[in-house]
Amino acid sequence: MSTENQTSTASGRVLLRCLGYLRPYWPLVVGSYLLLLINNGITLGMPLIISSIVDRGIRGGAPDFILRGTLILMGLALTRGLFTYFSGSWTETASQNVAYDLRNALHEKLQSLSFSYHDRAETGQLLTRAISDVDRIRFLTGRAIVRLVEILTLVAGIAISLILVHMQLALLTLTIIPLLVYNALHFGTRFRPLSRTIQQRVSTLTAHLEQNLRGARIVKAFAQEQAEIARFDKENAVLLKLNLSAARMQALNLPLMRLIASAGTVMILWYGGQLVIQGRLTIGELVAFTTYVGQLLVPIRRLGMIVPAIAHATASGERVFEILDAEAEVKELPDARPLAPVQGHVRFERVSFAYFGRHKVLDDIDFEVQPGEVVALLGATGSGKSSIINLIPRFYDPTAGHILIDGQDIRHVTLSSLREQIGIVLQDTILFAASVRENIAFGRPDASEEEIIAASRAAAAHEFIMELPRQYDTLVGERGVTLSGGQKQRIAIARALLKNPRILILDDATSSVDTETEALIQSALARLMEGRTTFIIAQRLSTIRRADHILVLDHGRVVAHGRRTVEHTAHDELLRSSGLYAEIYYRQLRPQEEERRGTYYEHQYRQ
């Protein structure tokens, strides 16, 4: 099979799949198409009435017949207008519901896809597919297909009517139809790949714009406005060039179709006029014939516009279905069962992990944590700390080994029941463009006001929240832009604590707060960690000293593991037994702690 045939077959499958979304709304669709067919019947009957008015009314000198004929035409025109309204309304209702269903399906799919998918996907691309591409499919399942059916049935009906009026003249006239249809279809075949390329470039441009808007402060901080303007202009110029090519193709197509249609009109006037003179055709029949040809030109011209629109929508369908058909790398097993309330016993059994199955970041990780213990993860950037905590709630699945919680392999339990028992504060604090209250209660929308305030107090957030313009009802802006880094982090901690999780994950959770605030948070967390298994990516000595386990990672392996005992802390054990930990301590942790302590005392002195 040739590449062109394969492309055509794939396009046909995409088109049928798009139309399949109309199935739940078949009564509206069937009703709309029935009215359309009735309208086409009215359209085909009107030239015959005009022919009778000319021959029997005008030439026959019968004014009453003229009056009756014109009243019938007026009634048919009103009926056609009414049916057109209902047909269009029902079609649009069905297609809008298709867009509604598709957007819901896309959102649900994006929510269910694994972190690895979002690691690769660009936000701007996804936004374009969820909005622009879905709207093109809406047009396809609505007006585009209705127009296409209208055109095909009308052209067939007109062809039959022309033959019934006069066979020879009809055969001469109908020679233009294959030319018009071939030109329209050939144009669509060439226009479709260009359309897909344009949509891809629009997505790229949207992604670039989205990144610039998100990173506006960084762009300005590094004085890169002109560089970003130039980069955007370059991408925009590519899109302009493609759009101009598409415009030239469309500008050539319409005049060509008009030229072919005009040739048909000329043939009718030339040959039809001779038939009238010879008495083989009445004037009324010639008028009906020219009326039919006039009716033929409009749908054929529309075909030239509908075909590229369908090509656009088919390309959009391919892009939307790429998302809907994407496979989540983290999947629930068919027999997955809910995870019962856990105690917090966590075990890694020879766990290895590689991003996208290629970039290995964890190698043979093996450790065990008892309920209520605190685990501090320590190591250089890229050593695997974040990867370990991302595996616990199954944001990713290990490529080898097993992770057990209370003796159950987490692959064998439902994702929701697992994640409901884990509280997380990510390193990149994400807040939604909503109120402070809504952000804190995100994991527990049914939480009471007292519970929200209690969680805020525990995270040392209540005081600064009460100083905000509308307190807990204050909107924080997109990504929490109106708050400082420390304030965002404390709200994120309150959000995690409100879940009252059995397992708590803190990804460098106090990295953006000052010494005084950190002391408040650490004091609150010390009380809240009691009885909970806690994993902390720690860069500060105060956190590390409190840990029951200290895992020192290097290039994805645990190179040192300190444990708290009755005789000594995990920190003291590692100072004696691990040269790498001792080096980290003397070069990084102790100087950092001394510096922070000096800053704290200086602050106290100034007060």
JSON list of N, CA, C and O in Angstrom, two decimals, residues 465-493:
[
{"chain": "A", "resi": 465, "resn": "ILE", "atom": "N", "xyz": [-1.32, 34.56, 57.48]},
{"chain": "A", "resi": 465, "resn": "ILE", "atom": "CA", "xyz": [-2.60, 34.51, 56.76]},
{"chain": "A", "resi": 465, "resn": "ILE", "atom": "C", "xyz": [-3.56, 35.55, 57.33]},
{"chain": "A", "resi": 465, "resn": "ILE", "atom": "O", "xyz": [-4.27, 36.22, 56.58]},
{"chain": "A", "resi": 466, "resn": "MET", "atom": "N", "xyz": [-3.58, 35.70, 58.64]},
{"chain": "A", "resi": 466, "resn": "MET", "atom": "CA", "xyz": [-4.48, 36.67, 59.27]},
{"chain": "A", "resi": 466, "resn": "MET", "atom": "C", "xyz": [-4.11, 38.10, 58.92]},
{"chain": "A", "resi": 466, "resn": "MET", "atom": "O", "xyz": [-4.92, 39.02, 59.07]},
{"chain": "A", "resi": 467, "resn": "GLU", "atom": "N", "xyz": [-2.88, 38.32, 58.45]},
{"chain": "A", "resi": 467, "resn": "GLU", "atom": "CA", "xyz": [-2.46, 39.67, 58.05]},
{"chain": "A", "resi": 467, "resn": "GLU", "atom": "C", "xyz": [-2.77, 39.96, 56.58]},
{"chain": "A", "resi": 467, "resn": "GLU", "atom": "O", "xyz": [-2.59, 41.09, 56.12]},
{"chain": "A", "resi": 468, "resn": "LEU", "atom": "N", "xyz": [-3.22, 38.96, 55.82]},
{"chain": "A", "resi": 468, "resn": "LEU", "atom": "CA", "xyz": [-3.56, 39.16, 54.42]},
{"chain": "A", "resi": 468, "resn": "LEU", "atom": "C", "xyz": [-4.86, 39.97, 54.31]},
{"chain": "A", "resi": 468, "resn": "LEU", "atom": "O", "xyz": [-5.65, 40.00, 55.25]},
{"chain": "A", "resi": 469, "resn": "PRO", "atom": "N", "xyz": [-5.10, 40.63, 53.17]},
{"chain": "A", "resi": 469, "resn": "PRO", "atom": "CA", "xyz": [-6.27, 41.51, 53.04]},
{"chain": "A", "resi": 469, "resn": "PRO", "atom": "C", "xyz": [-7.59, 40.85, 53.39]},
{"chain": "A", "resi": 469, "resn": "PRO", "atom": "O", "xyz": [-8.43, 41.44, 54.07]},
{"chain": "A", "resi": 470, "resn": "ARG", "atom": "N", "xyz": [-7.80, 39.61, 52.95]},
{"chain": "A", "resi": 470, "resn": "ARG", "atom": "CA", "xyz": [-9.07, 38.92, 53.24]},
{"chain": "A", "resi": 470, "resn": "ARG", "atom": "C", "xyz": [-8.82, 37.64, 54.02]},
{"chain": "A", "resi": 470, "resn": "ARG", "atom": "O", "xyz": [-9.62, 36.71, 53.97]},
{"chain": "A", "resi": 471, "resn": "GLN", "atom": "N", "xyz": [-7.69, 37.58, 54.66]},
{"chain": "A", "resi": 471, "resn": "GLN", "atom": "CA", "xyz": [-7.32, 36.44, 55.50]},
{"chain": "A", "resi": 471, "resn": "GLN", "atom": "C", "xyz": [-7.42, 35.13, 54.71]},
{"chain": "A", "resi": 471, "resn": "GLN", "atom": "O", "xyz": [-6.81, 35.00, 53.66]},
{"chain": "A", "resi": 472, "resn": "TYR", "atom": "N", "xyz": [-8.20, 34.16, 55.19]},
{"chain": "A", "resi": 472, "resn": "TYR", "atom": "CA", "xyz": [-8.26, 32.86, 54.51]},
{"chain": "A", "resi": 472, "resn": "TYR", "atom": "C", "xyz": [-8.99, 32.93, 53.17]},
{"chain": "A", "resi": 472, "resn": "TYR", "atom": "O", "xyz": [-8.90, 31.99, 52.37]},
{"chain": "A", "resi": 473, "resn": "ASP", "atom": "N", "xyz": [-9.70, 34.01, 52.90]},
{"chain": "A", "resi": 473, "resn": "ASP", "atom": "CA", "xyz": [-10.40, 34.16, 51.62]},
{"chain": "A", "resi": 473, "resn": "ASP", "atom": "C", "xyz": [-9.55, 34.92, 50.59]},
{"chain": "A", "resi": 473, "resn": "ASP", "atom": "O", "xyz": [-10.02, 35.19, 49.48]},
{"chain": "A", "resi": 474, "resn": "THR", "atom": "N", "xyz": [-8.32, 35.25, 50.94]},
{"chain": "A", "resi": 474, "resn": "THR", "atom": "CA", "xyz": [-7.45, 35.98, 50.02]},
{"chain": "A", "resi": 474, "resn": "THR", "atom": "C", "xyz": [-7.06, 35.09, 48.85]},
{"chain": "A", "resi": 474, "resn": "THR", "atom": "O", "xyz": [-6.65, 33.95, 49.02]},
{"chain": "A", "resi": 475, "resn": "LEU", "atom": "N", "xyz": [-7.19, 35.64, 47.63]},
{"chain": "A", "resi": 475, "resn": "LEU", "atom": "CA", "xyz": [-6.75, 34.90, 46.44]},
{"chain": "A", "resi": 475, "resn": "LEU", "atom": "C", "xyz": [-5.24, 35.01, 46.32]},
{"chain": "A", "resi": 475, "resn": "LEU", "atom": "O", "xyz": [-4.67, 36.11, 46.46]},
{"chain": "A", "resi": 476, "resn": "VAL", "atom": "N", "xyz": [-4.59, 33.89, 46.03]},
{"chain": "A", "resi": 476, "resn": "VAL", "atom": "CA", "xyz": [-3.12, 33.88, 46.03]},
{"chain": "A", "resi": 476, "resn": "VAL", "atom": "C", "xyz": [-2.53, 34.12, 44.65]},
{"chain": "A", "resi": 476, "resn": "VAL", "atom": "O", "xyz": [-1.32, 34.22, 44.49]},
{"chain": "A", "resi": 477, "resn": "GLY", "atom": "N", "xyz": [-3.37, 34.21, 43.60]},
{"chain": "A", "resi": 477, "resn": "GLY", "atom": "CA", "xyz": [-2.86, 34.44, 42.26]},
{"chain": "A", "resi": 477, "resn": "GLY", "atom": "C", "xyz": [-2.34, 33.15, 41.65]},
{"chain": "A", "resi": 477, "resn": "GLY", "atom": "O", "xyz": [-2.21, 32.12, 42.30]},
{"chain": "A", "resi": 478, "resn": "GLU", "atom": "N", "xyz": [-2.02, 33.23, 40.35]},
{"chain": "A", "resi": 478, "resn": "GLU", "atom": "CA", "xyz": [-1.55, 32.04, 39.64]},
{"chain": "A", "resi": 478, "resn": "GLU", "atom": "C", "xyz": [-0.23, 31.56, 40.23]},
{"chain": "A", "resi": 478, "resn": "GLU", "atom": "O", "xyz": [0.72, 32.32, 40.38]},
{"chain": "A", "resi": 479, "resn": "ARG", "atom": "N", "xyz": [-0.19, 30.27, 40.60]},
{"chain": "A", "resi": 479, "resn": "ARG", "atom": "CA", "xyz": [0.98, 29.63, 41.19]},
{"chain": "A", "resi": 479, "resn": "ARG", "atom": "C", "xyz": [1.41, 30.32, 42.49]},
{"chain": "A", "resi": 479, "resn": "ARG", "atom": "O", "xyz": [2.56, 30.26, 42.89]},
{"chain": "A", "resi": 480, "resn": "GLY", "atom": "N", "xyz": [0.46, 31.03, 43.15]},
{"chain": "A", "resi": 480, "resn": "GLY", "atom": "CA", "xyz": [0.77, 31.67, 44.42]},
{"chain": "A", "resi": 480, "resn": "GLY", "atom": "C", "xyz": [1.70, 32.85, 44.29]},
{"chain": "A", "resi": 480, "resn": "GLY", "atom": "O", "xyz": [2.48, 33.15, 45.20]},
{"chain": "A", "resi": 481, "resn": "VAL", "atom": "N", "xyz": [1.60, 33.59, 43.16]},
{"chain": "A", "resi": 481, "resn": "VAL", "atom": "CA", "xyz": [2.57, 34.64, 42.86]},
{"chain": "A", "resi": 481, "resn": "VAL", "atom": "C", "xyz": [2.52, 35.79, 43.87]},
{"chain": "A", "resi": 481, "resn": "VAL", "atom": "O", "xyz": [3.51, 36.52, 44.04]},
{"chain": "A", "resi": 482, "resn": "THR", "atom": "N", "xyz": [1.39, 35.97, 44.58]},
{"chain": "A", "resi": 482, "resn": "THR", "atom": "CA", "xyz": [1.28, 37.09, 45.51]},
{"chain": "A", "resi": 482, "resn": "THR", "atom": "C", "xyz": [1.93, 36.80, 46.86]},
{"chain": "A", "resi": 482, "resn": "THR", "atom": "O", "xyz": [1.99, 37.68, 47.71]},
{"chain": "A", "resi": 483, "resn": "LEU", "atom": "N", "xyz": [2.42, 35.56, 47.06]},
{"chain": "A", "resi": 483, "resn": "LEU", "atom": "CA", "xyz": [3.02, 35.18, 48.34]},
{"chain": "A", "resi": 483, "resn": "LEU", "atom": "C", "xyz": [4.52, 35.00, 48.18]},
{"chain": "A", "resi": 483, "resn": "LEU", "atom": "O", "xyz": [5.03, 34.74, 47.09]},
{"chain": "A", "resi": 484, "resn": "SER", "atom": "N", "xyz": [5.23, 35.12, 49.30]},
{"chain": "A", "resi": 484, "resn": "SER", "atom": "CA", "xyz": [6.67, 34.86, 49.28]},
{"chain": "A", "resi": 484, "resn": "SER", "atom": "C", "xyz": [6.92, 33.36, 49.22]},
{"chain": "A", "resi": 484, "resn": "SER", "atom": "O", "xyz": [6.01, 32.55, 49.43]},
{"chain": "A", "resi": 485, "resn": "GLY", "atom": "N", "xyz": [8.16, 32.98, 48.94]},
{"chain": "A", "resi": 485, "resn": "GLY", "atom": "CA", "xyz": [8.50, 31.57, 48.87]},
{"chain": "A", "resi": 485, "resn": "GLY", "atom": "C", "xyz": [8.23, 30.84, 50.17]},
{"chain": "A", "resi": 485, "resn": "GLY", "atom": "O", "xyz": [7.67, 29.73, 50.18]},
{"chain": "A", "resi": 486, "resn": "GLY", "atom": "N", "xyz": [8.59, 31.47, 51.29]},
{"chain": "A", "resi": 486, "resn": "GLY", "atom": "CA", "xyz": [8.35, 30.84, 52.59]},
{"chain": "A", "resi": 486, "resn": "GLY", "atom": "C", "xyz": [6.88, 30.72, 52.91]},
{"chain": "A", "resi": 486, "resn": "GLY", "atom": "O", "xyz": [6.43, 29.73, 53.48]},
{"chain": "A", "resi": 487, "resn": "GLN", "atom": "N", "xyz": [6.09, 31.73, 52.52]},
{"chain": "A", "resi": 487, "resn": "GLN", "atom": "CA", "xyz": [4.64, 31.68, 52.77]},
{"chain": "A", "resi": 487, "resn": "GLN", "atom": "C", "xyz": [4.00, 30.56, 51.94]},
{"chain": "A", "resi": 487, "resn": "GLN", "atom": "O", "xyz": [3.15, 29.81, 52.44]},
{"chain": "A", "resi": 488, "resn": "LYS", "atom": "N", "xyz": [4.39, 30.46, 50.68]},
{"chain": "A", "resi": 488, "resn": "LYS", "atom": "CA", "xyz": [3.85, 29.38, 49.83]},
{"chain": "A", "resi": 488, "resn": "LYS", "atom": "C", "xyz": [4.19, 28.02, 50.42]},
{"chain": "A", "resi": 488, "resn": "LYS", "atom": "O", "xyz": [3.37, 27.11, 50.43]},
{"chain": "A", "resi": 489, "resn": "GLN", "atom": "N", "xyz": [5.41, 27.90, 50.92]},
{"chain": "A", "resi": 489, "resn": "GLN", "atom": "CA", "xyz": [5.85, 26.61, 51.44]},
{"chain": "A", "resi": 489, "resn": "GLN", "atom": "C", "xyz": [5.07, 26.23, 52.70]},
{"chain": "A", "resi": 489, "resn": "GLN", "atom": "O", "xyz": [4.69, 25.07, 52.89]},
{"chain": "A", "resi": 490, "resn": "ARG", "atom": "N", "xyz": [4.78, 27.21, 53.53]},
{"chain": "A", "resi": 490, "resn": "ARG", "atom": "CA", "xyz": [4.02, 26.92, 54.75]},
{"chain": "A", "resi": 490, "resn": "ARG", "atom": "C", "xyz": [2.57, 26.54, 54.43]},
{"chain": "A", "resi": 490, "resn": "ARG", "atom": "O", "xyz": [1.99, 25.69, 55.10]},
{"chain": "A", "resi": 491, "resn": "ILE", "atom": "N", "xyz": [1.99, 27.18, 53.42]},
{"chain": "A", "resi": 491, "resn": "ILE", "atom": "CA", "xyz": [0.64, 26.78, 53.00]},
{"chain": "A", "resi": 491, "resn": "ILE", "atom": "C", "xyz": [0.66, 25.36, 52.44]},
{"chain": "A", "resi": 491, "resn": "ILE", "atom": "O", "xyz": [-0.24, 24.55, 52.71]},
{"chain": "A", "resi": 492, "resn": "ALA", "atom": "N", "xyz": [1.71, 25.03, 51.69]},
{"chain": "A", "resi": 492, "resn": "ALA", "atom": "CA", "xyz": [1.83, 23.67, 51.16]},
{"chain": "A", "resi": 492, "resn": "ALA", "atom": "C", "xyz": [1.99, 22.66, 52.28]},
{"chain": "A", "resi": 492, "resn": "ALA", "atom": "O", "xyz": [1.44, 21.55, 52.22]},
{"chain": "A", "resi": 493, "resn": "ILE", "atom": "N", "xyz": [2.72, 23.02, 53.33]},
{"chain": "A", "resi": 493, "resn": "ILE", "atom": "CA", "xyz": [2.87, 22.12, 54.48]},
{"chain": "A", "resi": 493, "resn": "ILE", "atom": "C", "xyz": [1.53, 21.95, 55.19]},
{"chain": "A", "resi": 493, "resn": "ILE", "atom": "O", "xyz": [1.15, 20.84, 55.57]}
]
